[in-house]
PDB file of C-alpha atoms in Angstrom:
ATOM      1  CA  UNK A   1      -4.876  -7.083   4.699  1.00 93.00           C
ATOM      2  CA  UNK A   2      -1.735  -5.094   6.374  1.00 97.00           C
ATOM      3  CA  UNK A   3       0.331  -3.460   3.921  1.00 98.00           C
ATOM      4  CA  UNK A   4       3.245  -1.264   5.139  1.00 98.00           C
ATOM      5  CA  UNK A   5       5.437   0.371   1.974  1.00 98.00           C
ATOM      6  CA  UNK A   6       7.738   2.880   0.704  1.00 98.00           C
ATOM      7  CA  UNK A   7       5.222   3.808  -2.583  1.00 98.00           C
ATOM      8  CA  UNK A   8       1.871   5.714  -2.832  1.00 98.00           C
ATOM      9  CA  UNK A   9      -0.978   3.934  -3.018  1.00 98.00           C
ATOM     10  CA  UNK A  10      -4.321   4.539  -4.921  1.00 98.00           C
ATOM     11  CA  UNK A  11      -7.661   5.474  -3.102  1.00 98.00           C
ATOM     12  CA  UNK A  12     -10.060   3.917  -6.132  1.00 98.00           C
ATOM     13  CA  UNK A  13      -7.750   0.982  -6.465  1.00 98.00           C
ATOM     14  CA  UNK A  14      -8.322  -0.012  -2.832  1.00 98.00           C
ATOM     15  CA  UNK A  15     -12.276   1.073  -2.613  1.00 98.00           C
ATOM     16  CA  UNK A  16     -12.379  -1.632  -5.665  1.00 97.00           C
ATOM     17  CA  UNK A  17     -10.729  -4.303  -4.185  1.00 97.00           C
ATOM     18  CA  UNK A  18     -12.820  -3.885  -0.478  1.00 97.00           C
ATOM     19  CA  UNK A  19     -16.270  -4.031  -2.595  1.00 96.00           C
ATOM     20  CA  UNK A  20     -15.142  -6.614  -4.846  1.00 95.00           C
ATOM     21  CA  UNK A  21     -17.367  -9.814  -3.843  1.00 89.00           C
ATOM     22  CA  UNK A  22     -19.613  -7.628  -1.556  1.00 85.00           C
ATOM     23  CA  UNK A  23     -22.548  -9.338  -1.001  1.00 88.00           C
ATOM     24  CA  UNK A  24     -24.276  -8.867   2.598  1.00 92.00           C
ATOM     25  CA  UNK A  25     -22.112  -5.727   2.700  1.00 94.00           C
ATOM     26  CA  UNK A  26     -24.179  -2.279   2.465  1.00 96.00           C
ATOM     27  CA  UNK A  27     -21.437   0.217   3.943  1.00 97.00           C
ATOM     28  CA  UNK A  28     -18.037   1.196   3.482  1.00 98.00           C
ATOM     29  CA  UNK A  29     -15.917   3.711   5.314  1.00 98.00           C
ATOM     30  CA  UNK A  30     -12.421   4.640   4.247  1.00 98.00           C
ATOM     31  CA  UNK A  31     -10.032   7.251   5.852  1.00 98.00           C
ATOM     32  CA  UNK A  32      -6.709   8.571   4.480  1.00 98.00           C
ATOM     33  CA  UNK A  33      -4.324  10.727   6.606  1.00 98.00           C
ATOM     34  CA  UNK A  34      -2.017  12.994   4.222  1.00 96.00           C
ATOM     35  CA  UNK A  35       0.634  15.617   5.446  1.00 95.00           C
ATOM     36  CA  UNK A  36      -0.267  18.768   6.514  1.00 90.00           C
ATOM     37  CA  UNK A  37       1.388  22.214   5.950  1.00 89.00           C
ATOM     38  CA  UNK A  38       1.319  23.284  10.071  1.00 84.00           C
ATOM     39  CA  UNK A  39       1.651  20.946  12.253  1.00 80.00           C
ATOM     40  CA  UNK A  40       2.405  21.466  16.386  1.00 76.00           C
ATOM     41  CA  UNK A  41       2.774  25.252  15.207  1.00 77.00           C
ATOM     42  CA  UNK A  42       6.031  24.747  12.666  1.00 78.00           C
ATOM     43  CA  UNK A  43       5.552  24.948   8.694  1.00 88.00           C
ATOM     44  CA  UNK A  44       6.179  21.833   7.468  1.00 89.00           C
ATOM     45  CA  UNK A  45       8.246  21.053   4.785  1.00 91.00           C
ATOM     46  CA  UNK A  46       8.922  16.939   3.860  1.00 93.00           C
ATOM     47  CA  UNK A  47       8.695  14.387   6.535  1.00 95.00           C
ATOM     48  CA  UNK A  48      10.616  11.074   7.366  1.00 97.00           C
ATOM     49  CA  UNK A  49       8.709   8.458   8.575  1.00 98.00           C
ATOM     50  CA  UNK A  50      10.408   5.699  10.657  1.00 98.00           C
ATOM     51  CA  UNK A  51       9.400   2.474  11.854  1.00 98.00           C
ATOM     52  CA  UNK A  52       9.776  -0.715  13.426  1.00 98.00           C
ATOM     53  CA  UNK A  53      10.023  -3.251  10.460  1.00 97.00           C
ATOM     54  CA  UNK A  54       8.193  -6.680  11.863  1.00 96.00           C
ATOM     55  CA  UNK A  55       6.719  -4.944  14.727  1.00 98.00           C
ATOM     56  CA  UNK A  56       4.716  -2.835  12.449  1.00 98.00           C
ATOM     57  CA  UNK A  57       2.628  -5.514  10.671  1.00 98.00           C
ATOM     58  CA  UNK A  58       2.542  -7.130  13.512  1.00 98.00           C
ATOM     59  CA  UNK A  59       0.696  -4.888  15.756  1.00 98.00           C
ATOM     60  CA  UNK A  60      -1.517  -3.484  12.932  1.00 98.00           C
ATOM     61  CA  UNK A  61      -2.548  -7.027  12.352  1.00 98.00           C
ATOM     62  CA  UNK A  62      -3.165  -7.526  16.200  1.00 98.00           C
ATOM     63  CA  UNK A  63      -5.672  -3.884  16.117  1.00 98.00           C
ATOM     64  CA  UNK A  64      -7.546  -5.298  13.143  1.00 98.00           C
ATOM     65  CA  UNK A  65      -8.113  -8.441  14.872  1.00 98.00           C
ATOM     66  CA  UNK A  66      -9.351  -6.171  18.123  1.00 98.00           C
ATOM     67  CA  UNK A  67     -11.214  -4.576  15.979  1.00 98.00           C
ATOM     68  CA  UNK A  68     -13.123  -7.861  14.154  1.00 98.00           C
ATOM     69  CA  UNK A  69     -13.555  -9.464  17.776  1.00 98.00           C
ATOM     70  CA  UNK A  70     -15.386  -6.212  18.518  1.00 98.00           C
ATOM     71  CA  UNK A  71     -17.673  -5.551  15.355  1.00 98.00           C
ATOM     72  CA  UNK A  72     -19.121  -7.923  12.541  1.00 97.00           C
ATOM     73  CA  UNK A  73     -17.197  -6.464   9.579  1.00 97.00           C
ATOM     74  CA  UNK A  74     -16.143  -7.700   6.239  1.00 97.00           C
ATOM     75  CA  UNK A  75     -13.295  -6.756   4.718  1.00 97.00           C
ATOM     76  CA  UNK A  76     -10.647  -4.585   6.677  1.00 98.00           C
ATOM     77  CA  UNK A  77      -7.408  -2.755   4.871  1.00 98.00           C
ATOM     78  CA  UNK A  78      -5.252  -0.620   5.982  1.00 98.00           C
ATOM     79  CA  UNK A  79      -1.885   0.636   4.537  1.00 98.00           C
ATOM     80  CA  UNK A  80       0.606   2.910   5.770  1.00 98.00           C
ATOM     81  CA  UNK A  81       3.457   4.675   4.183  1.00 98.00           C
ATOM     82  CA  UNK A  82       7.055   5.123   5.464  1.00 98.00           C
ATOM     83  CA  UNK A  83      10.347   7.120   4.382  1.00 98.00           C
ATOM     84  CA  UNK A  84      10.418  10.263   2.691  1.00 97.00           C
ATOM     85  CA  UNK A  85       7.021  12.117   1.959  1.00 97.00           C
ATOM     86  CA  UNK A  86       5.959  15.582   0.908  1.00 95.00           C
ATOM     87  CA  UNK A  87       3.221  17.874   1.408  1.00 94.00           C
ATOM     88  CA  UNK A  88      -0.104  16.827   0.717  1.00 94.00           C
ATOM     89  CA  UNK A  89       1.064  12.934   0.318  1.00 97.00           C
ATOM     90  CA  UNK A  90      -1.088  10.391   1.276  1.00 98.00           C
ATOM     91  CA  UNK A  91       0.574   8.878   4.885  1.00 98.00           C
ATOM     92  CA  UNK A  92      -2.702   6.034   5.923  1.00 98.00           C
ATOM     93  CA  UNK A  93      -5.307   4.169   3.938  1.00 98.00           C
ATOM     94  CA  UNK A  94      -8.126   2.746   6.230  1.00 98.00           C
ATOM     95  CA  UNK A  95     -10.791   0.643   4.400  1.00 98.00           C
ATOM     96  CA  UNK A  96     -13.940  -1.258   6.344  1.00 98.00           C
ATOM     97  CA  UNK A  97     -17.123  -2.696   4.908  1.00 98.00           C
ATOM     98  CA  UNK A  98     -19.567  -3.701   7.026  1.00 98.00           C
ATOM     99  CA  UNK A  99     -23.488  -4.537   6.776  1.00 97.00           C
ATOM    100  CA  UNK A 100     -24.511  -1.063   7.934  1.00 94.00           C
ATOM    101  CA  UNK A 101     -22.921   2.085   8.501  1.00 97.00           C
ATOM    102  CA  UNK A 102     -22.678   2.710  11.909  1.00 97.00           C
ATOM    103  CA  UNK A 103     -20.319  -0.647  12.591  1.00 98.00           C
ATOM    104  CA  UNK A 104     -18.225   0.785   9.472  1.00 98.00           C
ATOM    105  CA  UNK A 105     -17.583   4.418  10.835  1.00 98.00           C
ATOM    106  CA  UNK A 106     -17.019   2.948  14.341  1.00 98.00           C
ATOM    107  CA  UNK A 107     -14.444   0.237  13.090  1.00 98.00           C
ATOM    108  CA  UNK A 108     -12.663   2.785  10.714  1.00 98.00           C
ATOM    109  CA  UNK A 109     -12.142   5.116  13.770  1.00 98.00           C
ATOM    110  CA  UNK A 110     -11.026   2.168  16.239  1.00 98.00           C
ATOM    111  CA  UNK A 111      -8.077   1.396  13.724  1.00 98.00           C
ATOM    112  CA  UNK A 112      -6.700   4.695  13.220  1.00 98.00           C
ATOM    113  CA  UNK A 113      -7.567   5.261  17.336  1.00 98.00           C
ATOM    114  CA  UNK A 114      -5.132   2.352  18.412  1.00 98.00           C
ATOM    115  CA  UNK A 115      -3.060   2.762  15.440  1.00 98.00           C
ATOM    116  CA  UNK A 116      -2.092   6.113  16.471  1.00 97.00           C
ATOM    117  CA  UNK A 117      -1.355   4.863  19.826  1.00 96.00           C
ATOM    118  CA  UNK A 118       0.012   1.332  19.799  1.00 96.00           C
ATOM    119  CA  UNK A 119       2.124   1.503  15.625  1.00 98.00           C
ATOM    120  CA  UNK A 120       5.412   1.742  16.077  1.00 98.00           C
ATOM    121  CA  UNK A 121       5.652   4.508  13.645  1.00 98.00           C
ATOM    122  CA  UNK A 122       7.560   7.865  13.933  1.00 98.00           C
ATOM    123  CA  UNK A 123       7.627  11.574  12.213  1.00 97.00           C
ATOM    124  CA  UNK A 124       9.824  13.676  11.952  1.00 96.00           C
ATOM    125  CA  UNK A 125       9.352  16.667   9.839  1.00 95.00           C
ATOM    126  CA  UNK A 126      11.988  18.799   7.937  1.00 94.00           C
ATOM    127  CA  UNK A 127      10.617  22.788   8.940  1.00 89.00           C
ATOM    128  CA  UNK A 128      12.309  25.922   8.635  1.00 86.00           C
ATOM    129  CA  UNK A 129      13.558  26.022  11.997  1.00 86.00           C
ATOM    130  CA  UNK A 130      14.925  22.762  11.298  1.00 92.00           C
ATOM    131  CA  UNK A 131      14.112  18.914  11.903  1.00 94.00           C
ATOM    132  CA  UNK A 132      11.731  18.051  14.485  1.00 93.00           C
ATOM    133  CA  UNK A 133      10.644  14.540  15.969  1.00 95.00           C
ATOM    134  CA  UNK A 134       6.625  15.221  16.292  1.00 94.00           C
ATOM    135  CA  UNK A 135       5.095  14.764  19.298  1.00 91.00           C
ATOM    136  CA  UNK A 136       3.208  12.200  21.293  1.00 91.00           C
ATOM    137  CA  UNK A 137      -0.351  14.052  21.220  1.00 89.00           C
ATOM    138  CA  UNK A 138      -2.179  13.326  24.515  1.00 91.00           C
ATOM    139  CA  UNK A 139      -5.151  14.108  22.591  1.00 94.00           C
ATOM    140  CA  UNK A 140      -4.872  11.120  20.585  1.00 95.00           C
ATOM    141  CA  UNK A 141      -4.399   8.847  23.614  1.00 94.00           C
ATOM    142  CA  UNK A 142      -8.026  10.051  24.448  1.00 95.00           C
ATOM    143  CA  UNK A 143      -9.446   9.250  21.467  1.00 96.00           C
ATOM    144  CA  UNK A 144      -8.153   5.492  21.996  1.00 96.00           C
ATOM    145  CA  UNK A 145      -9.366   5.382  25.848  1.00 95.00           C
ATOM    146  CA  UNK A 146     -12.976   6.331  24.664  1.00 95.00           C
ATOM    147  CA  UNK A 147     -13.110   2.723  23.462  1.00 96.00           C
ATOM    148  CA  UNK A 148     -11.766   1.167  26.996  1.00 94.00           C
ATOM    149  CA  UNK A 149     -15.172   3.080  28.532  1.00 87.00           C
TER     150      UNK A 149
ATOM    151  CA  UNK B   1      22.484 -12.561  25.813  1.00 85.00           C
ATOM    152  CA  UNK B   2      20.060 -10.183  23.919  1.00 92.00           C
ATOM    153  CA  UNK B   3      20.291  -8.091  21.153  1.00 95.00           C
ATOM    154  CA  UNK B   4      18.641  -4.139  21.882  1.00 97.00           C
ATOM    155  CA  UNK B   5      17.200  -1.723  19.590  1.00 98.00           C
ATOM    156  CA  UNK B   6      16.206   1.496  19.729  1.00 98.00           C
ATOM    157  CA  UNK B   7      14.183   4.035  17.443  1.00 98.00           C
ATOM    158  CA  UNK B   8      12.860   7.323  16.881  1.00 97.00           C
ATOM    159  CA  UNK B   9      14.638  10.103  18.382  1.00 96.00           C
ATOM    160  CA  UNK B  10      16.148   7.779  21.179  1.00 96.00           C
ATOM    161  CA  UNK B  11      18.105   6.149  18.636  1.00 97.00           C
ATOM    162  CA  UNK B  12      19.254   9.508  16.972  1.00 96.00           C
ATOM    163  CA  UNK B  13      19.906  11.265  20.480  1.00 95.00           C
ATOM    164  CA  UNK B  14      21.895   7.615  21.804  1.00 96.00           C
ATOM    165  CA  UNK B  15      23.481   7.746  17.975  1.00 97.00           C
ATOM    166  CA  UNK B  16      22.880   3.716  18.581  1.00 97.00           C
ATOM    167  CA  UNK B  17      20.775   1.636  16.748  1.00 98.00           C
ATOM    168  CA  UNK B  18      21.485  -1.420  18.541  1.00 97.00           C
ATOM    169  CA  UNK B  19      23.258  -3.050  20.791  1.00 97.00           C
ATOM    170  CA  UNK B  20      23.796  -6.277  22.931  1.00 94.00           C
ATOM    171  CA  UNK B  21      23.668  -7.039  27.135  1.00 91.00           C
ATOM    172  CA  UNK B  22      24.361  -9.867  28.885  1.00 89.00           C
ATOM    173  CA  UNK B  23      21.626 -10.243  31.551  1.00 88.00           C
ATOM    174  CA  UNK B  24      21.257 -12.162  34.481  1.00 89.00           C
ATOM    175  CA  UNK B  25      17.868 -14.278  33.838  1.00 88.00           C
ATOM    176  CA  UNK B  26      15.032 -13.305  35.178  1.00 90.00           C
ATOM    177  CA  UNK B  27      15.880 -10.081  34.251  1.00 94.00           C
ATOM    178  CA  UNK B  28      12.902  -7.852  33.820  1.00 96.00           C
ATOM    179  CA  UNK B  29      12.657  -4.967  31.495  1.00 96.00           C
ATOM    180  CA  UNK B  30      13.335  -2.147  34.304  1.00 94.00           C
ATOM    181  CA  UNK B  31      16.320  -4.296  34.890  1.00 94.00           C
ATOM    182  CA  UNK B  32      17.637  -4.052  31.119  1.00 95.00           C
ATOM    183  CA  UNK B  33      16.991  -0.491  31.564  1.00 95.00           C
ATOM    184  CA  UNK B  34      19.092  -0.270  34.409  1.00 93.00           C
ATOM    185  CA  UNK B  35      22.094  -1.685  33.324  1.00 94.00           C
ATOM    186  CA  UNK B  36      21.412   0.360  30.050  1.00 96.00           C
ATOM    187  CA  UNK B  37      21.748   2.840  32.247  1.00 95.00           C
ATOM    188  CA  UNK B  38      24.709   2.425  34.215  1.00 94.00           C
ATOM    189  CA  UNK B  39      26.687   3.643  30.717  1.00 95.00           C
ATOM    190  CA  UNK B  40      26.093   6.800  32.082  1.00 95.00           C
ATOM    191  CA  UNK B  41      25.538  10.096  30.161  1.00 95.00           C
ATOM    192  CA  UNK B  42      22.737  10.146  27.975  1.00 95.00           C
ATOM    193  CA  UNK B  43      22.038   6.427  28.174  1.00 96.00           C
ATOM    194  CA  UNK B  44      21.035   7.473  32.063  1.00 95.00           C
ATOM    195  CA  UNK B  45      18.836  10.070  31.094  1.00 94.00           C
ATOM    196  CA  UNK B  46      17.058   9.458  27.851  1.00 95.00           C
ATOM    197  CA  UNK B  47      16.371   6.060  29.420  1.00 94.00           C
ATOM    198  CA  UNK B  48      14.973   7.724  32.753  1.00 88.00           C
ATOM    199  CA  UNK B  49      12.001   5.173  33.817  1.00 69.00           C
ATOM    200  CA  UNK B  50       8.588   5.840  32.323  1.00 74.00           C
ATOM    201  CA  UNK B  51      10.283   8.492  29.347  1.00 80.00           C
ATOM    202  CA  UNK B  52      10.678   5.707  27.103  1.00 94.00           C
ATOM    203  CA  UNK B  53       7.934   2.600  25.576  1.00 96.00           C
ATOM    204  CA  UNK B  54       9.399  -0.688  25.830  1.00 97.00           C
ATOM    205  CA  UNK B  55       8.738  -4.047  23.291  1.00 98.00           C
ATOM    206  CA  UNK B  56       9.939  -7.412  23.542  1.00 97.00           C
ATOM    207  CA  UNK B  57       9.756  -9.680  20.574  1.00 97.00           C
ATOM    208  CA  UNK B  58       7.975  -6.999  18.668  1.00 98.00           C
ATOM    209  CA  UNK B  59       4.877  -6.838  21.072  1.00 96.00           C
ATOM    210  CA  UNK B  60       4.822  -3.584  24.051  1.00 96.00           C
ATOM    211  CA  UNK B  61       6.032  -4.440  27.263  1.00 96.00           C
ATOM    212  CA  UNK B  62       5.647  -3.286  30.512  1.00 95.00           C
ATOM    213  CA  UNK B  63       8.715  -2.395  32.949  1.00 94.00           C
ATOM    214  CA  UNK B  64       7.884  -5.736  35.030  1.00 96.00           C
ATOM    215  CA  UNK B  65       7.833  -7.995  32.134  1.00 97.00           C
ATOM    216  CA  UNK B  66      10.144 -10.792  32.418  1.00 96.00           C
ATOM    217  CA  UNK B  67      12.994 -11.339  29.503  1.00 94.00           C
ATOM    218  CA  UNK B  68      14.125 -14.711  28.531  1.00 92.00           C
ATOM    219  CA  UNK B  69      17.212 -15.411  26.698  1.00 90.00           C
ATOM    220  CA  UNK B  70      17.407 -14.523  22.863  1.00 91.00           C
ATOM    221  CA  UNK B  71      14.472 -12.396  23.310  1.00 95.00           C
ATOM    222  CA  UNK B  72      14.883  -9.041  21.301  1.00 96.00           C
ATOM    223  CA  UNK B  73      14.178  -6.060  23.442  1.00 98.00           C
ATOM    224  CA  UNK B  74      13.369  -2.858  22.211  1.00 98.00           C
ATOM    225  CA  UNK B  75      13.059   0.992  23.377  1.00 98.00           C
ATOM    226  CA  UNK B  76      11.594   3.783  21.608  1.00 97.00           C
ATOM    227  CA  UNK B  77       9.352   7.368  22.351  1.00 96.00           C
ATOM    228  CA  UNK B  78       5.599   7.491  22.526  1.00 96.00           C
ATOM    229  CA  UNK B  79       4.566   6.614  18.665  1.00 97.00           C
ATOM    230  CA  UNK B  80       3.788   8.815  16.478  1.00 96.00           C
ATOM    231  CA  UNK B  81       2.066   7.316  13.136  1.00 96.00           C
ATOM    232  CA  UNK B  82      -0.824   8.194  11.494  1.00 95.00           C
TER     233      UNK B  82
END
């Protein structure tokens, strides 16, 4: 389930609902990405996220599916904020369960891999010098071409 | 014709959300850059070939692929989510 929304969401709520009805299920891996203090060397304040309503959900559904081609999983969420947010506020909820744990930490990393690549998504933080539009890290690009090999 | 948007800080440097072109069909996506382009200023430099990621009916798009009438285009920076 794609979820892409304004409010917070709740880390226990979501672990609940993924385990809920686990049966053959014996792993789950869960990431959340929150807003740090430094980022690209300027101290961050609040940041604005924007983003391409439709195209969003649309290509996070398209990664999950990747992702389920690719591995035998169970359930898959993710959820990812946009608008205002401050420091220290949750930005990305990625939940997989899977039979073992190996397909669950692999999955979990392939989502936020391709999301970070291919989500329409942008920051832009509110620092001291000013705003700032972040930028495209080509270390991130890597980390989603590891999975082409 | 097709209705353009743009996002990110292309959209905030243009100060244009969206806009409309009529195109000549086929007209390919370097094509609707082109004649994005030929409005000179800004538009001909933020929209320099291979600076900006392309989508058309909310999927990404290369520079060669071919728009059909009604289809919404879109141009943004590298993404930045996460």
């Amino acid at each position: 389930m794609i979820s892409v929304q304004q409010k917070d969401f709740n880390v226990g709520d979501e672990y609940h609902a993924l385990i809920q009805d686990a049966r053959s299920e014996g792993a789950v891996v869960t990431f959340v990405g929150l807003v740090r203090d430094v980022n690209q060397g300027n101290s961050v304040k609040e940041l604005t996220l924007e983003h391409y309503p439709g195209m969003t959900e649309k290509s996070l559904k398209s990664i999950v599916q990747q992702a389920k081609q690719r591995w035998d999983l169970g359930k898959v969420r993710v959820i990812h904020r946009v608008g205002q947010l401050a420091l220290s506020d949750q930005i990305v909820f990625v939940g997989v369960t899977s039979r073992h744990r190996e397909v669950a930490f692999e999955a979990c990393q392939f989502i936020m891999d391709y999301l970070k690549n291919q989500a329409p998504f942008w920051k832009k933080e509110s620092t001291e010098q000013g705003d700032k539009w972040v930028d495209f890290n080509d270390k991130d690009q890597q980390a989603m071409l590891r999975w082409q090999e | 014709m097709n209705k353009i948007l743009f996002f990110g800080q292309l959209k905030e440097r243009l100060g244009c959300a969206n806009t409309q072109v009529e195109l000549p069909y086929p007209s390919s996506v370097a094509q609707v850059k082109a004649k994005l382009q030929q409005r000179g200023g800004l538009w001909l430099q933020l929209l320099e070939q291979g600076t900006v990621l392309s989508a058309v009916n909310q999927t990404m798009a290369s520079d060669d692929y071919v728009i059909n009438t009604g289809d919404e285009i879109a141009f943004f920076p590298p993404v930045t989510g996460g």
